[in-house]
Amino acid sequence: MDCIFCQIVAGKVPSEIVHQDEEIIAFRDINPQAPTHLLIIPKRHIPSLIQLAEAELPVLGRMVNVANQLARGESIAESGYRLVVNCGEEGGQVVPHLHLHLLGGRRLSDAMG
Ligand code: 5GP
Ligand code: ZN
């Protein structure tokens, strides 16, 4: 098990966990790009968005729901926020375990990449 996010799920690597349920955990990014920068991940190891099977689509909806709840908790629901999924090398994905970035707390760049 050399996946860093699986190790966070297993509690073998410390992280600041902000949400946990049967299927999903969320924690603060170690290198935040905005005042709020959370990562929302499925506990199950799914390597990337492109490898999300049709049968697994519901977990993505539940991840979005957790992100929305966390945005309210971080008081950025009204000011606005951004959800990002990087997929593959040119998409900027570094950790090969599906994750949503929740970014907010400042005006984010207009650039989309
Ligand atoms: P990616 O570029 O794959 O979309 O994003 C991976 C994110 O995971 C990066 O923002 C990086 O800072 C974060 N990250 C990588 N390793 C760790 C870790 O061990 N703990 C936490 N909390 N975040 C991590
Ligand atoms: Zn993993």
mmCIF file of C-alpha atoms and ligand atoms in Angstrom:
data_model
loop_
_atom_site.group_PDB
_atom_site.id
_atom_site.type_symbol
_atom_site.label_atom_id
_atom_site.label_comp_id
_atom_site.label_asym_id
_atom_site.label_seq_id
_atom_site.Cartn_x
_atom_site.Cartn_y
_atom_site.Cartn_z
ATOM 1 C CA MET A 1 0.000 0.000 0.000
ATOM 2 C CA ASP A 2 2.207 2.831 -1.218
ATOM 3 C CA CYS A 3 -0.643 5.265 -1.950
ATOM 4 C CA ILE A 4 -0.261 8.266 0.359
ATOM 5 C CA PHE A 5 -4.019 8.911 0.474
ATOM 6 C CA CYS A 6 -4.759 5.242 1.304
ATOM 7 C CA GLN A 7 -2.258 5.650 4.147
ATOM 8 C CA ILE A 8 -4.156 8.732 5.346
ATOM 9 C CA VAL A 9 -7.416 6.716 5.192
ATOM 10 C CA ALA A 10 -5.735 3.963 7.237
ATOM 11 C CA GLY A 11 -4.501 6.503 9.792
ATOM 12 C CA LYS A 12 -0.876 5.604 9.047
ATOM 13 C CA VAL A 13 -0.055 9.112 7.840
ATOM 14 C CA PRO A 14 -1.331 11.983 9.983
ATOM 15 C CA SER A 15 -3.620 14.599 8.477
ATOM 16 C CA GLU A 16 -6.086 17.190 9.678
ATOM 17 C CA ILE A 17 -9.313 15.330 8.993
ATOM 18 C CA VAL A 18 -12.380 17.557 8.670
ATOM 19 C CA HIS A 19 -14.947 14.946 7.610
ATOM 20 C CA GLN A 20 -15.250 11.201 7.820
ATOM 21 C CA ASP A 21 -18.067 8.809 6.937
ATOM 22 C CA GLU A 22 -18.341 5.217 5.691
ATOM 23 C CA GLU A 23 -17.238 6.046 2.176
ATOM 24 C CA ILE A 24 -15.471 9.409 2.194
ATOM 25 C CA ILE A 25 -12.900 11.366 4.152
ATOM 26 C CA ALA A 26 -11.780 14.979 3.792
ATOM 27 C CA PHE A 27 -8.671 16.643 5.168
ATOM 28 C CA ARG A 28 -6.651 19.848 4.787
ATOM 29 C CA ASP A 29 -4.162 19.989 1.942
ATOM 30 C CA ILE A 30 -0.575 19.943 3.223
ATOM 31 C CA ASN A 31 0.379 22.726 0.805
ATOM 32 C CA PRO A 32 -2.683 24.998 0.701
ATOM 33 C CA GLN A 33 -3.224 27.149 -2.379
ATOM 34 C CA ALA A 34 -5.959 29.235 -0.737
ATOM 35 C CA PRO A 35 -7.111 30.019 2.841
ATOM 36 C CA THR A 36 -9.447 27.022 2.556
ATOM 37 C CA HIS A 37 -7.917 24.103 0.670
ATOM 38 C CA LEU A 38 -9.496 20.755 1.479
ATOM 39 C CA LEU A 39 -9.202 17.401 -0.254
ATOM 40 C CA ILE A 40 -12.257 15.148 -0.447
ATOM 41 C CA ILE A 41 -11.514 11.537 -1.301
ATOM 42 C CA PRO A 42 -13.250 8.168 -1.486
ATOM 43 C CA LYS A 43 -11.851 5.733 1.087
ATOM 44 C CA ARG A 44 -11.735 3.128 -1.669
ATOM 45 C CA HIS A 45 -8.676 3.464 -3.897
ATOM 46 C CA ILE A 46 -9.844 4.786 -7.271
ATOM 47 C CA PRO A 47 -6.728 5.871 -9.203
ATOM 48 C CA SER A 48 -8.207 8.750 -11.189
ATOM 49 C CA LEU A 49 -11.367 10.287 -12.616
ATOM 50 C CA ILE A 50 -10.930 8.421 -15.903
ATOM 51 C CA GLN A 51 -10.913 5.147 -13.973
ATOM 52 C CA LEU A 52 -14.186 5.884 -12.228
ATOM 53 C CA ALA A 53 -16.527 3.106 -13.390
ATOM 54 C CA GLU A 54 -20.141 3.895 -14.200
ATOM 55 C CA ALA A 55 -21.216 1.901 -11.138
ATOM 56 C CA GLU A 56 -18.986 4.118 -8.967
ATOM 57 C CA LEU A 57 -20.496 7.425 -10.146
ATOM 58 C CA PRO A 58 -22.675 7.844 -7.024
ATOM 59 C CA VAL A 59 -19.584 8.272 -4.840
ATOM 60 C CA LEU A 60 -18.630 11.358 -6.844
ATOM 61 C CA GLY A 61 -22.024 12.893 -6.111
ATOM 62 C CA ARG A 62 -21.563 12.157 -2.424
ATOM 63 C CA MET A 63 -18.076 13.730 -2.545
ATOM 64 C CA VAL A 64 -19.626 16.888 -4.031
ATOM 65 C CA ASN A 65 -22.251 16.858 -1.280
ATOM 66 C CA VAL A 66 -19.509 16.606 1.389
ATOM 67 C CA ALA A 67 -17.631 19.454 -0.337
ATOM 68 C CA ASN A 68 -20.760 21.635 -0.205
ATOM 69 C CA GLN A 69 -21.245 20.873 3.499
ATOM 70 C CA LEU A 70 -17.595 21.694 4.195
ATOM 71 C CA ALA A 71 -17.880 24.949 2.222
ATOM 72 C CA ARG A 72 -20.748 25.949 4.519
ATOM 73 C CA GLY A 73 -18.678 24.964 7.561
ATOM 74 C CA GLU A 74 -15.737 27.030 6.318
ATOM 75 C CA SER A 75 -18.101 29.991 5.730
ATOM 76 C CA ILE A 76 -17.251 30.218 2.038
ATOM 77 C CA ALA A 77 -20.573 28.969 0.687
ATOM 78 C CA GLU A 78 -21.791 32.540 0.116
ATOM 79 C CA SER A 79 -18.502 34.134 -0.981
ATOM 80 C CA GLY A 80 -17.872 31.292 -3.419
ATOM 81 C CA TYR A 81 -15.476 28.453 -3.944
ATOM 82 C CA ARG A 82 -14.060 26.125 -6.565
ATOM 83 C CA LEU A 83 -14.063 22.330 -6.866
ATOM 84 C CA VAL A 84 -11.250 20.910 -8.981
ATOM 85 C CA VAL A 85 -10.385 17.403 -10.131
ATOM 86 C CA ASN A 86 -7.006 16.996 -11.794
ATOM 87 C CA CYS A 87 -6.834 13.923 -14.028
ATOM 88 C CA GLY A 88 -3.646 12.476 -15.434
ATOM 89 C CA GLU A 89 -0.217 13.974 -15.973
ATOM 90 C CA GLU A 90 -1.154 16.935 -18.163
ATOM 91 C CA GLY A 91 -4.208 17.558 -15.980
ATOM 92 C CA GLY A 92 -1.816 18.133 -13.084
ATOM 93 C CA GLN A 93 -2.648 15.010 -11.078
ATOM 94 C CA VAL A 94 0.231 14.097 -8.770
ATOM 95 C CA VAL A 95 -1.445 11.751 -6.267
ATOM 96 C CA PRO A 96 -2.998 8.746 -8.049
ATOM 97 C CA HIS A 97 -6.041 8.462 -5.779
ATOM 98 C CA LEU A 98 -9.195 10.291 -6.887
ATOM 99 C CA HIS A 99 -9.696 13.555 -4.982
ATOM 100 C CA LEU A 100 -11.681 16.773 -5.155
ATOM 101 C CA HIS A 101 -9.899 20.000 -4.263
ATOM 102 C CA LEU A 102 -12.141 22.495 -2.436
ATOM 103 C CA LEU A 103 -10.600 25.956 -2.718
ATOM 104 C CA GLY A 104 -11.883 29.234 -1.353
ATOM 105 C CA GLY A 105 -11.454 32.085 1.066
ATOM 106 C CA ARG A 106 -9.939 34.465 -1.477
ATOM 107 C CA ARG A 107 -10.743 35.600 -5.017
ATOM 108 C CA LEU A 108 -9.437 32.766 -7.190
ATOM 109 C CA SER A 109 -7.624 33.270 -10.455
ATOM 110 C CA ASP A 110 -9.740 33.725 -13.590
ATOM 111 C CA ALA A 111 -7.335 31.397 -15.368
ATOM 112 C CA MET A 112 -8.503 27.829 -15.784
ATOM 113 C CA GLY A 113 -5.080 26.525 -16.597
HETATM 114 P P1 5GP B 1 -3.087 16.691 -7.330
HETATM 115 O O1 5GP B 1 -2.001 17.525 -7.924
HETATM 116 O O2 5GP B 1 -2.787 15.203 -7.411
HETATM 117 O O3 5GP B 1 -4.456 17.029 -7.866
HETATM 118 O O4 5GP B 1 -3.168 17.102 -5.816
HETATM 119 C C1 5GP B 1 -2.556 16.411 -4.780
HETATM 120 C C2 5GP B 1 -2.642 17.292 -3.563
HETATM 121 O O5 5GP B 1 -2.337 16.507 -2.431
HETATM 122 C C3 5GP B 1 -1.656 18.463 -3.557
HETATM 123 O O6 5GP B 1 -2.376 19.676 -3.424
HETATM 124 C C4 5GP B 1 -0.748 18.186 -2.353
HETATM 125 O O7 5GP B 1 -0.380 19.360 -1.659
HETATM 126 C C5 5GP B 1 -1.607 17.267 -1.512
HETATM 127 N N1 5GP B 1 -0.845 16.313 -0.714
HETATM 128 C C6 5GP B 1 0.154 15.496 -1.155
HETATM 129 N N2 5GP B 1 0.613 14.727 -0.167
HETATM 130 C C7 5GP B 1 -0.124 15.054 0.939
HETATM 131 C C8 5GP B 1 -0.105 14.575 2.298
HETATM 132 O O8 5GP B 1 0.670 13.706 2.685
HETATM 133 N N3 5GP B 1 -1.000 15.147 3.143
HETATM 134 C C9 5GP B 1 -1.878 16.119 2.747
HETATM 135 N N4 5GP B 1 -2.690 16.606 3.675
HETATM 136 N N5 5GP B 1 -1.917 16.582 1.479
HETATM 137 C C10 5GP B 1 -1.054 16.059 0.587
HETATM 138 ZN ZN ZN B 2 -5.118 5.204 -2.615
#
